[in-house]
PDB file of C-alpha atoms and ligand atoms in Angstrom:
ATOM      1  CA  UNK A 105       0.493   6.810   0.157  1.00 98.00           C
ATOM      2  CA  UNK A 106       1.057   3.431   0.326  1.00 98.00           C
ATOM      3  CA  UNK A 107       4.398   1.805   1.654  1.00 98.00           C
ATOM      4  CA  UNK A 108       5.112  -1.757   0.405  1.00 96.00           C
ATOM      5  CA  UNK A 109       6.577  -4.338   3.009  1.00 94.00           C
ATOM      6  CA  UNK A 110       9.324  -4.751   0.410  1.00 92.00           C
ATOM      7  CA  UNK A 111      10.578  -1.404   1.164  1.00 93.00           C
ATOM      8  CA  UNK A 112       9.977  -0.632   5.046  1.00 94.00           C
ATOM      9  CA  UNK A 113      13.302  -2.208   6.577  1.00 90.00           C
ATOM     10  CA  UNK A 114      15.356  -0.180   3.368  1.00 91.00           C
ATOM     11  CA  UNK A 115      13.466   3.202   3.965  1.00 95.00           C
ATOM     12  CA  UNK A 116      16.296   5.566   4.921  1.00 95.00           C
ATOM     13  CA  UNK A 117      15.647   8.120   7.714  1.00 95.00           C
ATOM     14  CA  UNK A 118      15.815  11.089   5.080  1.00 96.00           C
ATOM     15  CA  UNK A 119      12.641   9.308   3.985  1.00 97.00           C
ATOM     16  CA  UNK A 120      10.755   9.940   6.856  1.00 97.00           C
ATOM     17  CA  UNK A 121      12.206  13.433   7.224  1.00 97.00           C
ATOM     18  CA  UNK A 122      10.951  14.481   4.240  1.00 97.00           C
ATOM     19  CA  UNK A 123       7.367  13.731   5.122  1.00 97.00           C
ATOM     20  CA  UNK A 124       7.830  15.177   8.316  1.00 97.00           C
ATOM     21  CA  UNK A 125       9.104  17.788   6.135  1.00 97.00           C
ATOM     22  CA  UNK A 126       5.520  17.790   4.050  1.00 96.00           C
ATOM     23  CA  UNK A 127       3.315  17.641   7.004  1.00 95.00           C
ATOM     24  CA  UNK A 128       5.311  20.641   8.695  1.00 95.00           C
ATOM     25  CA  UNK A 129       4.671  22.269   5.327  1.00 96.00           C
ATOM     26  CA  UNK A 130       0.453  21.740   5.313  1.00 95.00           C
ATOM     27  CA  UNK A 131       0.287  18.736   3.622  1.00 96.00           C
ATOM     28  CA  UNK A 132      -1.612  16.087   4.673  1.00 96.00           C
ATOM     29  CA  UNK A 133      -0.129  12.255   3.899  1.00 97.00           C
ATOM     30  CA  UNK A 134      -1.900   9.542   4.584  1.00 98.00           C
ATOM     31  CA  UNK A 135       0.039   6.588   5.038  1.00 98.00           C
ATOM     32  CA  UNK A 136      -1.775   2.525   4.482  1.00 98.00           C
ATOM     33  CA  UNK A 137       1.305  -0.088   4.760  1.00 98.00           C
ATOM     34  CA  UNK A 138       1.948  -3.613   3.828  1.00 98.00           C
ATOM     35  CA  UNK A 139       4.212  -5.969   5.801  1.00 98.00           C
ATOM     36  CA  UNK A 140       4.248  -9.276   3.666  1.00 97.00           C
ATOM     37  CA  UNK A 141       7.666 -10.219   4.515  1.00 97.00           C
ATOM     38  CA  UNK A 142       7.461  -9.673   8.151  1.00 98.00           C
ATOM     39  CA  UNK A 143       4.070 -11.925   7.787  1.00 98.00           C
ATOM     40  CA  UNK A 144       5.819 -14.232   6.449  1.00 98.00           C
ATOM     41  CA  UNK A 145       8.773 -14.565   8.390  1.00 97.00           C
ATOM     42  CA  UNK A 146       6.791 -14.622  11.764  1.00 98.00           C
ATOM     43  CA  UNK A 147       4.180 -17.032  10.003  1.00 98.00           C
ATOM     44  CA  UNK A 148       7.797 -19.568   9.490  1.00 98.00           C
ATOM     45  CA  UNK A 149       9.089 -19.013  13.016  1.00 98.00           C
ATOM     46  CA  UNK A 150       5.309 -20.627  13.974  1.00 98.00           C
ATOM     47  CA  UNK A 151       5.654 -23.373  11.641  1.00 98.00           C
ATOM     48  CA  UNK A 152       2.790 -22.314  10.046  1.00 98.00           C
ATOM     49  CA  UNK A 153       2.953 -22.236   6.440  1.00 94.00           C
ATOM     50  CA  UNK A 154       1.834 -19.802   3.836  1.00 92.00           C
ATOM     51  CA  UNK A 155       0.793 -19.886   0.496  1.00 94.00           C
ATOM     52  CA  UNK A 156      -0.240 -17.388  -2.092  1.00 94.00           C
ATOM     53  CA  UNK A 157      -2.878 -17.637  -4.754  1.00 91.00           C
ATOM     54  CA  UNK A 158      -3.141 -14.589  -7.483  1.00 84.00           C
ATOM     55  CA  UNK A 159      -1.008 -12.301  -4.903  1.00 87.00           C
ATOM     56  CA  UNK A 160      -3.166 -12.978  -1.830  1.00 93.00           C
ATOM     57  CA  UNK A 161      -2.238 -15.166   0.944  1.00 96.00           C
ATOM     58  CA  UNK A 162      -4.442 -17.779   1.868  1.00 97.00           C
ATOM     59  CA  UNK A 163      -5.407 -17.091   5.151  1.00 98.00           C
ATOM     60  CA  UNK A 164      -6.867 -19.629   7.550  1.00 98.00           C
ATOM     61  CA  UNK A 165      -7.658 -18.348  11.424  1.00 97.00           C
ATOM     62  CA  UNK A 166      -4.330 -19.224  12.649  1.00 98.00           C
ATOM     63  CA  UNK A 167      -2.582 -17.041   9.725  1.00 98.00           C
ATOM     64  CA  UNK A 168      -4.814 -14.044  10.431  1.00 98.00           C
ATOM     65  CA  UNK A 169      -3.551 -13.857  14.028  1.00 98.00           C
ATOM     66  CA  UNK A 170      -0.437 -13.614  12.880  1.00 98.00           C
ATOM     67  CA  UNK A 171      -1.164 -10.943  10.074  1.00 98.00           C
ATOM     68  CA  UNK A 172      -3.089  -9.053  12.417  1.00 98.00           C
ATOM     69  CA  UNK A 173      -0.416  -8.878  15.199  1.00 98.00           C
ATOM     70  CA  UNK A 174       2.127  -7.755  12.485  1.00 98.00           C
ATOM     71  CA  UNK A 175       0.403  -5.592  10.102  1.00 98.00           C
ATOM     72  CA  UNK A 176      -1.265  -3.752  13.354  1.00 98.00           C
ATOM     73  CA  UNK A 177       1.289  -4.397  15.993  1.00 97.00           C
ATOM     74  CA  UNK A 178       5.236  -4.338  14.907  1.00 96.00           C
ATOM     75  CA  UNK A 179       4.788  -2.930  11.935  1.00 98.00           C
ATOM     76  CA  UNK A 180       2.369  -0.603  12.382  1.00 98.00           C
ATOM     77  CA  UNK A 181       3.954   0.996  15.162  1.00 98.00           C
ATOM     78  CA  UNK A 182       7.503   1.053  13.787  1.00 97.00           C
ATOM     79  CA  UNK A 183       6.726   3.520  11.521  1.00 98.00           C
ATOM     80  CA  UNK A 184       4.589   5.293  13.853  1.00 98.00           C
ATOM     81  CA  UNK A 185       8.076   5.121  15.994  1.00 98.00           C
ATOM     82  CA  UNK A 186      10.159   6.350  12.921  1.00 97.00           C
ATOM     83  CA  UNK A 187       8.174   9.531  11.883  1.00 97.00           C
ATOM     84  CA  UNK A 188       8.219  10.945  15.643  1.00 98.00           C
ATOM     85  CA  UNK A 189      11.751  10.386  15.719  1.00 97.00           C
ATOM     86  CA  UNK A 190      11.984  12.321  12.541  1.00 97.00           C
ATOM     87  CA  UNK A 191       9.784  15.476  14.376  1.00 97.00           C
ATOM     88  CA  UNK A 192       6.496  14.423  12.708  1.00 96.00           C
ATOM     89  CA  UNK A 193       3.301  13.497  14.391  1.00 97.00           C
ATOM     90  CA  UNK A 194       1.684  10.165  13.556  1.00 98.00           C
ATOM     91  CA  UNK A 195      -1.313   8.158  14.771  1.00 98.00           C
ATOM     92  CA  UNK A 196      -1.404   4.483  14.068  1.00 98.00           C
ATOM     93  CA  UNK A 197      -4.795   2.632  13.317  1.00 98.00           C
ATOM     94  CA  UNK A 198      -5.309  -0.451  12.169  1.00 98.00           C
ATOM     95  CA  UNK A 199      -8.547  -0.705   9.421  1.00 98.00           C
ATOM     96  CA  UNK A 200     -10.676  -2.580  12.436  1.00 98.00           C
ATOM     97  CA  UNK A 201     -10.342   0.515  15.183  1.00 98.00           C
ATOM     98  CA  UNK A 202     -14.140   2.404  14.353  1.00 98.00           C
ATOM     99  CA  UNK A 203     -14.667   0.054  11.640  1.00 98.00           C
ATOM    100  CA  UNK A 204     -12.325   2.020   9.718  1.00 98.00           C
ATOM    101  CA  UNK A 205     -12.108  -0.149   6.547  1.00 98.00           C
ATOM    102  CA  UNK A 206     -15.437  -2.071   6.423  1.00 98.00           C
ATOM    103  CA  UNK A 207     -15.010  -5.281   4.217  1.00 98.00           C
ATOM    104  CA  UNK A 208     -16.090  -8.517   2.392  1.00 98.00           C
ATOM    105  CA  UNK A 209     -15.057 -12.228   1.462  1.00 98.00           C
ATOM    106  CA  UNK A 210     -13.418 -11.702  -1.789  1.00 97.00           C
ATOM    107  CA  UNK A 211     -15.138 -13.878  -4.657  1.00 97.00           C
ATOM    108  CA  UNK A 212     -12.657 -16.933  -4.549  1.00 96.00           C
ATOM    109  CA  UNK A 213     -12.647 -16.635  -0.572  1.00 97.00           C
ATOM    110  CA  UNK A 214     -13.547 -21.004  -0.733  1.00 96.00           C
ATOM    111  CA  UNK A 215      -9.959 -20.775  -2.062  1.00 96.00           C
ATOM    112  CA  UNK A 216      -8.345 -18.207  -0.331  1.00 97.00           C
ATOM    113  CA  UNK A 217      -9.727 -17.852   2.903  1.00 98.00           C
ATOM    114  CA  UNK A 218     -10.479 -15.326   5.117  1.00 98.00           C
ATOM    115  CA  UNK A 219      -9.368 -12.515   2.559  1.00 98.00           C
ATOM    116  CA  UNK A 220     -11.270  -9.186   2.269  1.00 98.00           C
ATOM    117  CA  UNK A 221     -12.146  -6.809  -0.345  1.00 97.00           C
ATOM    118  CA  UNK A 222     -12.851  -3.566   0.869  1.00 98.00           C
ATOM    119  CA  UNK A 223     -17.156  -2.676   0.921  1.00 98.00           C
ATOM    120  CA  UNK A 224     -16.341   1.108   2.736  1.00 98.00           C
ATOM    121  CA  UNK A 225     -13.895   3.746   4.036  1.00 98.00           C
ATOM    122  CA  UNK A 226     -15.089   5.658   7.126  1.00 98.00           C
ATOM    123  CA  UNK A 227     -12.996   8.651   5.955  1.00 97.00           C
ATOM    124  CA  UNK A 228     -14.362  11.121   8.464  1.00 98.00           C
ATOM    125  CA  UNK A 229     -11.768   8.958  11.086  1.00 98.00           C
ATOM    126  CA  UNK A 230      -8.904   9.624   8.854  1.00 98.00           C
ATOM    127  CA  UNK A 231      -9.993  13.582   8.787  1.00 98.00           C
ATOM    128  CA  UNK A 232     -10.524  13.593  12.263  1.00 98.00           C
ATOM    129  CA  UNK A 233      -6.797  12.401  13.144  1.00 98.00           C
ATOM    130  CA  UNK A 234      -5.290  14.770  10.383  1.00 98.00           C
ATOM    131  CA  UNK A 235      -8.050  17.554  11.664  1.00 97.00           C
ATOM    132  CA  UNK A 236      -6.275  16.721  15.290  1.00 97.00           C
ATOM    133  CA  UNK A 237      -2.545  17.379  13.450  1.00 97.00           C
ATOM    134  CA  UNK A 238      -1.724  13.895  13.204  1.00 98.00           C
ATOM    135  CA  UNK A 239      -0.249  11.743  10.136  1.00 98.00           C
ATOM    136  CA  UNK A 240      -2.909   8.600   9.945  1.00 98.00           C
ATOM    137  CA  UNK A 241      -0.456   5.244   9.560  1.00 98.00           C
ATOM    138  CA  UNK A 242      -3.263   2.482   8.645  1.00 99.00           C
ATOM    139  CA  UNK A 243      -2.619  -0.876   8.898  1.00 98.00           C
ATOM    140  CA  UNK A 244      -4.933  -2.832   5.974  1.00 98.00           C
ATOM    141  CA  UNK A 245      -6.965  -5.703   8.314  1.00 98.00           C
ATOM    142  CA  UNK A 246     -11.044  -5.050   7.997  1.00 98.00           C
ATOM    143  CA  UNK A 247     -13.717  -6.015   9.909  1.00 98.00           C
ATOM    144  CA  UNK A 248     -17.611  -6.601   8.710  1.00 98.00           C
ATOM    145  CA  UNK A 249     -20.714  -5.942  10.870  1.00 98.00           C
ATOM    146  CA  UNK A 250     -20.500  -9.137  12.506  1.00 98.00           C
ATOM    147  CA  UNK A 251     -17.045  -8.345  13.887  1.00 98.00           C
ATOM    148  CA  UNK A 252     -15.258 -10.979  11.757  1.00 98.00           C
ATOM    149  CA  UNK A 253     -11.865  -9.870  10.707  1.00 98.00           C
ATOM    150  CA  UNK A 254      -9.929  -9.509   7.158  1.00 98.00           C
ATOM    151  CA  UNK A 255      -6.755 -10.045   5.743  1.00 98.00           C
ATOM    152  CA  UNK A 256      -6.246  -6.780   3.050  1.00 98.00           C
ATOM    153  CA  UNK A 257      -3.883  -7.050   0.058  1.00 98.00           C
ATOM    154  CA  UNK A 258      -2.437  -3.431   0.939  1.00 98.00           C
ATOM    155  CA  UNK A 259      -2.402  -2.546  -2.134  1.00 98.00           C
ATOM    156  CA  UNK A 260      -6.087  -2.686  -2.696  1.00 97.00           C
ATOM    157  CA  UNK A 261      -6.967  -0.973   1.266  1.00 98.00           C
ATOM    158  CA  UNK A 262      -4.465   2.118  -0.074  1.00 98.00           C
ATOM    159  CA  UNK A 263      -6.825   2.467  -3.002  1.00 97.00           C
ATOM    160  CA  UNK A 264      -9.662   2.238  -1.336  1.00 98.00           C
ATOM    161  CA  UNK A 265      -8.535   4.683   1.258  1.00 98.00           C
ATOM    162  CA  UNK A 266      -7.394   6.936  -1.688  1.00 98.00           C
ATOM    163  CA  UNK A 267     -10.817   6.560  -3.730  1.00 97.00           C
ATOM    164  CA  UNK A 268     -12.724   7.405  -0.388  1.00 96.00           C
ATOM    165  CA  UNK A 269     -11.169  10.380   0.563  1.00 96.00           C
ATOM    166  CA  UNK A 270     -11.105  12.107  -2.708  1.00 93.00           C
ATOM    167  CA  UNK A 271      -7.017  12.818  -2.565  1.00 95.00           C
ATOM    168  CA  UNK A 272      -5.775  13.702  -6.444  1.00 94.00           C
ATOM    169  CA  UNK A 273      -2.850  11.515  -5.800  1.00 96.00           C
ATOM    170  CA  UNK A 274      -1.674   8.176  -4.443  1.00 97.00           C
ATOM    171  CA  UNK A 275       2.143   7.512  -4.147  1.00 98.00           C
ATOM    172  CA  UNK A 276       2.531   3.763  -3.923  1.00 98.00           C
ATOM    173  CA  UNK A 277       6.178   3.583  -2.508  1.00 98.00           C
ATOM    174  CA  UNK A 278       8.302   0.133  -3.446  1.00 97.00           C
ATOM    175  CA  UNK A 279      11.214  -1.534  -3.625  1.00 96.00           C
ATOM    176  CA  UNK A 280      11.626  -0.842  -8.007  1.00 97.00           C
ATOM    177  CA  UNK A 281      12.100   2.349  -9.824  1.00 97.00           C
ATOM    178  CA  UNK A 282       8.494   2.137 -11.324  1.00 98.00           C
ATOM    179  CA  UNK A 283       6.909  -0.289 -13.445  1.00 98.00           C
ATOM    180  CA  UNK A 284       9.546  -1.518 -15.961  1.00 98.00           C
ATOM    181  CA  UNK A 285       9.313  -3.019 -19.472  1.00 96.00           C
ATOM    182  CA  UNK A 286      12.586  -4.863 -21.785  1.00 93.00           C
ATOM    183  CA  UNK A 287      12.575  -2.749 -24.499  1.00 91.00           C
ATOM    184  CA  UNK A 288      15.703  -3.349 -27.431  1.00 92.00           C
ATOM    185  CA  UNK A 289      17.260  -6.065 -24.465  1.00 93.00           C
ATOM    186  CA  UNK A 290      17.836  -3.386 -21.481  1.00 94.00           C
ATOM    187  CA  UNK A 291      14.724  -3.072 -18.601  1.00 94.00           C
ATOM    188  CA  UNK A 292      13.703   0.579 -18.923  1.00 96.00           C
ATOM    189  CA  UNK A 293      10.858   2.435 -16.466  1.00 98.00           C
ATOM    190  CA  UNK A 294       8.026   3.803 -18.043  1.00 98.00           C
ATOM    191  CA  UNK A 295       7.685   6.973 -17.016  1.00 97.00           C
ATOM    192  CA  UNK A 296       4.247   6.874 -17.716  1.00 97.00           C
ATOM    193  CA  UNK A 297       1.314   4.501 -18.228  1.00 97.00           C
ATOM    194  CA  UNK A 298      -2.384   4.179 -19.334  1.00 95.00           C
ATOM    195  CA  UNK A 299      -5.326   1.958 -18.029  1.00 94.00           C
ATOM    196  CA  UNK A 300      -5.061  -0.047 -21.906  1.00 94.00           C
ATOM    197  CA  UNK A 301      -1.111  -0.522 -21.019  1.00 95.00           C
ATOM    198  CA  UNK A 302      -1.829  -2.173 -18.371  1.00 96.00           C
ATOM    199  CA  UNK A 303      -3.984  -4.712 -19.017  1.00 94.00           C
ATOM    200  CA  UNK A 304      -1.707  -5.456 -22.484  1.00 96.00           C
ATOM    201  CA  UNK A 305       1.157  -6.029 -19.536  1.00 96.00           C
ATOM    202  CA  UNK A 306      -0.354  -7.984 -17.526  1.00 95.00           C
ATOM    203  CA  UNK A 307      -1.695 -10.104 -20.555  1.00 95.00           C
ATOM    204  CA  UNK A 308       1.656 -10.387 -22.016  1.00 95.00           C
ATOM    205  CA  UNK A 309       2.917 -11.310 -18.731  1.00 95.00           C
ATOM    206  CA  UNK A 310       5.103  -7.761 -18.564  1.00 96.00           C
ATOM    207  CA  UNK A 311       3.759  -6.886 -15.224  1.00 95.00           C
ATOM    208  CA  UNK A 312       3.592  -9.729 -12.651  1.00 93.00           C
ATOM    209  CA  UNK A 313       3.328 -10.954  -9.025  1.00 90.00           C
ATOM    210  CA  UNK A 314       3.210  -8.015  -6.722  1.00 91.00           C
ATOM    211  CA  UNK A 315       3.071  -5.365  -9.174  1.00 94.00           C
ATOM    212  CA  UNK A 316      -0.848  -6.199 -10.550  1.00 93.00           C
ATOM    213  CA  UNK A 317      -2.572  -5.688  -7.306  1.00 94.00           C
ATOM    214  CA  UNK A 318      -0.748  -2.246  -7.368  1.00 96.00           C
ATOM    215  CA  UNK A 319      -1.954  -1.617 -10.736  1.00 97.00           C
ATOM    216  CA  UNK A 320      -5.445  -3.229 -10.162  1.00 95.00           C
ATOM    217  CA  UNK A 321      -5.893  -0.719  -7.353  1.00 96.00           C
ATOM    218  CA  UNK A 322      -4.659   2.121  -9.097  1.00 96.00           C
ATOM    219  CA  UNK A 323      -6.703   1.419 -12.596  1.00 95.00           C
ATOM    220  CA  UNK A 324      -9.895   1.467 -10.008  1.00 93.00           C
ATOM    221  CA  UNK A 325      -8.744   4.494  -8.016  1.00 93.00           C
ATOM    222  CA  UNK A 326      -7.986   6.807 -10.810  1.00 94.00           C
ATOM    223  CA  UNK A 327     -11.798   5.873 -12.504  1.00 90.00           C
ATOM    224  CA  UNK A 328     -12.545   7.855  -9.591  1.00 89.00           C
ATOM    225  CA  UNK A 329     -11.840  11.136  -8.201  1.00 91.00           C
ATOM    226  CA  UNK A 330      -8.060  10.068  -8.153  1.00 95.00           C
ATOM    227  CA  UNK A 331      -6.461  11.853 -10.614  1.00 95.00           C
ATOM    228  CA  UNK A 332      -3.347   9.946 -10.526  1.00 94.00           C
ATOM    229  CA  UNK A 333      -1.061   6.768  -9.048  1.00 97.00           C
ATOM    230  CA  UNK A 334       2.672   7.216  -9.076  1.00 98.00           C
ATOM    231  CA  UNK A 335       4.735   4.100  -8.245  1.00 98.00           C
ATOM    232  CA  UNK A 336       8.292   4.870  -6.662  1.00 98.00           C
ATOM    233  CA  UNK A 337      11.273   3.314  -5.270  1.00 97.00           C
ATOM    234  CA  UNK A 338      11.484   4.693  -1.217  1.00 96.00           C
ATOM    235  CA  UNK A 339      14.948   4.441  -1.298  1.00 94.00           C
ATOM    236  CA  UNK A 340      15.210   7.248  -3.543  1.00 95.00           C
ATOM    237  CA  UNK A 341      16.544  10.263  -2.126  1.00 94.00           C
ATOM    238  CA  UNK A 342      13.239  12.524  -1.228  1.00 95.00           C
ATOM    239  CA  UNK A 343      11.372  10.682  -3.382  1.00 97.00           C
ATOM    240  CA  UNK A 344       7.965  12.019  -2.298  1.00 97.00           C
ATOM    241  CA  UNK A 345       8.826  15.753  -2.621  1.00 97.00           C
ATOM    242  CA  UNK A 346      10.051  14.817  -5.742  1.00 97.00           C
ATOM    243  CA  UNK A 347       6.772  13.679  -6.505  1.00 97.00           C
ATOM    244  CA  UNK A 348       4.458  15.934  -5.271  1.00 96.00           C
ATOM    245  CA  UNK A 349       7.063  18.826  -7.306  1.00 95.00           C
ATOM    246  CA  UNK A 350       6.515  16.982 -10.715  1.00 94.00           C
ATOM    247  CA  UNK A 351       9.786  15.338 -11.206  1.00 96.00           C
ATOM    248  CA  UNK A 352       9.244  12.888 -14.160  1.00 95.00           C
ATOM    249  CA  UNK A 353      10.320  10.066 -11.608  1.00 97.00           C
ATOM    250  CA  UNK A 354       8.825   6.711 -11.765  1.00 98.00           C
ATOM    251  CA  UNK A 355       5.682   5.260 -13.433  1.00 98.00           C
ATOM    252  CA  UNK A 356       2.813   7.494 -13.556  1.00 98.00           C
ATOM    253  CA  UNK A 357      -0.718   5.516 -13.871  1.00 97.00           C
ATOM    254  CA  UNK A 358      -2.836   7.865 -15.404  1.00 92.00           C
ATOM    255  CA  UNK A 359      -6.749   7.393 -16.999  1.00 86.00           C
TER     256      UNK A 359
HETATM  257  N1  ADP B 496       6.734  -4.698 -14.760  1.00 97.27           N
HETATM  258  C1  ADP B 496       7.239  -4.680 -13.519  1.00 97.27           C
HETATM  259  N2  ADP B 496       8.038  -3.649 -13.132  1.00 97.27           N
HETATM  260  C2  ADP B 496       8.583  -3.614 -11.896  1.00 97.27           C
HETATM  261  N3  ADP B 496       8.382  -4.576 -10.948  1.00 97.27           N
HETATM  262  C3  ADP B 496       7.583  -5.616 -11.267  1.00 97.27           C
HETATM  263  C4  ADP B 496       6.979  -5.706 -12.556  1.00 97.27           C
HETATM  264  N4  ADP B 496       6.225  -6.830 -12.575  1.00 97.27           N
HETATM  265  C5  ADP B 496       6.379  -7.411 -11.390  1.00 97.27           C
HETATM  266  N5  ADP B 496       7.191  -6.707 -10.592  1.00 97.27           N
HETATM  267  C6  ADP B 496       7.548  -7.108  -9.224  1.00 97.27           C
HETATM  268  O1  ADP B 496       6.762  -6.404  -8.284  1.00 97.27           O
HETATM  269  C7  ADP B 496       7.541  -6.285  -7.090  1.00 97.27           C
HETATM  270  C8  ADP B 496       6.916  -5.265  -6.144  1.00 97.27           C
HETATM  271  O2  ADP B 496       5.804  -5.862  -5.518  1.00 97.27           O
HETATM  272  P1  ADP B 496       5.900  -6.447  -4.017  1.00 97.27           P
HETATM  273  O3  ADP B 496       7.090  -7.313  -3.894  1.00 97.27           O
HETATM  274  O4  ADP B 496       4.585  -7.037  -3.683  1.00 97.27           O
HETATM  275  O5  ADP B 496       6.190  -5.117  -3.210  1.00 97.27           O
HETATM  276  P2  ADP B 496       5.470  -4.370  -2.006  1.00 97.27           P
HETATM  277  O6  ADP B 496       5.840  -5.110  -0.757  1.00 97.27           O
HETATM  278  O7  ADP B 496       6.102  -3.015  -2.085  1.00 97.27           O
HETATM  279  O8  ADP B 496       3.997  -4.350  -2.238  1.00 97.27           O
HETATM  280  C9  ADP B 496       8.919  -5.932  -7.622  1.00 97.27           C
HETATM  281  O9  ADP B 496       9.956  -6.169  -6.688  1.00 97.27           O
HETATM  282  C10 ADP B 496       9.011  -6.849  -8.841  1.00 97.27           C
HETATM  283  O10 ADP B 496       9.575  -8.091  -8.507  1.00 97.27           O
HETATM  284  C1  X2W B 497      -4.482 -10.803   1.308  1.00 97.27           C
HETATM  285  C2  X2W B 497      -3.024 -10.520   1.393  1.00 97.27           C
HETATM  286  O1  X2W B 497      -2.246 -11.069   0.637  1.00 97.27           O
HETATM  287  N1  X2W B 497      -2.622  -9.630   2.320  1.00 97.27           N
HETATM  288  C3  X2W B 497      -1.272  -9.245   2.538  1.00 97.27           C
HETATM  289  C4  X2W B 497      -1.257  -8.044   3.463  1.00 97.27           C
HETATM  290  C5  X2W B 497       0.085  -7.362   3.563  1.00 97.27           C
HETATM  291  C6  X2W B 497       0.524  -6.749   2.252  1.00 97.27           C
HETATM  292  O2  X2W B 497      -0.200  -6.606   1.287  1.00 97.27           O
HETATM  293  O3  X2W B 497       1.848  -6.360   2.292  1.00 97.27           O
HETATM  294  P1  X2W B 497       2.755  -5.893   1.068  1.00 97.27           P
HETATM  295  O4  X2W B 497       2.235  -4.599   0.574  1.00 97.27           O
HETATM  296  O5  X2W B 497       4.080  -5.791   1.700  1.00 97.27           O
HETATM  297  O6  X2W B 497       2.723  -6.975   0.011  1.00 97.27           O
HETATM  298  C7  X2W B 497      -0.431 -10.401   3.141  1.00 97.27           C
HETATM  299  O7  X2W B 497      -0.963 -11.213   3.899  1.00 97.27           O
HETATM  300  O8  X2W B 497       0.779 -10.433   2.864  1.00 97.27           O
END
């Protein structure tokens, strides 16, 4: 699963009930989470500004302290905090600890910065924590053999983390219904949506900003062992039971 930045602050506490719910039940969630906002917000308070280019933040050495001491510190451990007080168990890692998400300068790094795309997944950490009973909450910084680190859209380290484990599904959790199209003047969800809608909506400018890296990672999960991305609105009551029950509830990304 995936948890968007938009949506941590608004996540109710039934949320994280629910997957404590799930976990006490033999499922096994996997959590990757984004924290753009609180970046962004600590990145002001510095006086250091921030810029974004295609969806990615240009990220010099100064802003990747800062993303690293969110993504892996605050945030990372507030929803640690949140599913214990719920009566899960949860183990918080950030994608550095064991070289657990092994990455790359994206192409347009001269542009971007120190930005990674994601070269491997050392899964058999994530198996070990949920083999010790614990929920795996990943923060999405990665580290290359030479021990420099990454800033990870975490859109793209949830797929990656979903492509390398083999799961069927990956629940990207937001702050819309689903991916939404005008249709006759009034913004409907599509309930569901192919690889070929996709890239018509992003060329015709129907899906933008922070919704194509989620689709971009989904379209490249789901060419894999993924069988399918659902994109939901956390605030939703029990939205990921609903999910995992087949409630036609959100957008469905399917090959
Ligand atoms: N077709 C679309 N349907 C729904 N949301 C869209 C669409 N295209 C772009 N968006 C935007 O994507 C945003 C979600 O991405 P983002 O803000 O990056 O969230 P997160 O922090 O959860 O990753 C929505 O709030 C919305 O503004
Ligand atoms: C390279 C890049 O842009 N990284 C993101 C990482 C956090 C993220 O993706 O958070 P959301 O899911 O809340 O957007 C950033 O610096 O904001």
């Amino acid at each position: 699963m995936k948890c968007g930045g938009s949506t941590l602050a608004a996540l109710p506490d039934s949320f994280f009930e629910d997957l404590k719910q799930l976990q006490a039940s033999g499922i096994q969630p996997v959590i990757v989470h984004g924290g753009g906002p609180a970046i962004s917000e600590n990145l002001e308070k510095l006086g250091i500004e921030t810029e974004f280019v295609n969806g990615l933040r240009r990220t010099t050495e100064a802003v990747l302290d800062v993303v690293e001491m969110v993504l892996a510190g605050s945030i990372n451990k507030q929803i640690v905090r949140r599913i214990q007080q719920s009566g899960g168990k949860a183990l918080g890692i950030s994608g550095v600890d064991g070289a657990l998400i092994q990455a790359r300068p994206v192409a347009n790094s001269a542009e971007v910065g120190w930005v990674g795309d994601v070269t491997h997944v050392e899964s058999n950490i994530i198996q070990g924590i949920i083999g010790m009973g614990y929920m795996p909450v990943i923060a999405p910084v990665g580290v290359d053999a030479g021990g420099q680190r990454y800033n990870i859209n975490a859109d793209t380290a949830a797929g990656a983390v979903a492509s390398h484990l083999g799961t069927e599904r990956m629940i990207v959790v937001t702050d819309v219904p689903g991916i939404m199209k005008e249709i006759e003047g009034t913004k409907q969800v599509l309930p569901v949506v192919s690889v070929q809608q996709i890239q018509d909506m992003i060329e015709s400018g129907d899906i933008y900003g922070g919704m194509i890296p989620k689709v971009k990672a989904a379209v490249s999960c789901i060419q894999g062992d993924v069988q399918e991305v659902v994109i939901v609105n956390g605030s939703e009551p029990k939205i990921l039971s609903r999910v995992l029950q087949g409630e036609t509830i959100g957008t469905r990304i399917v090959r």
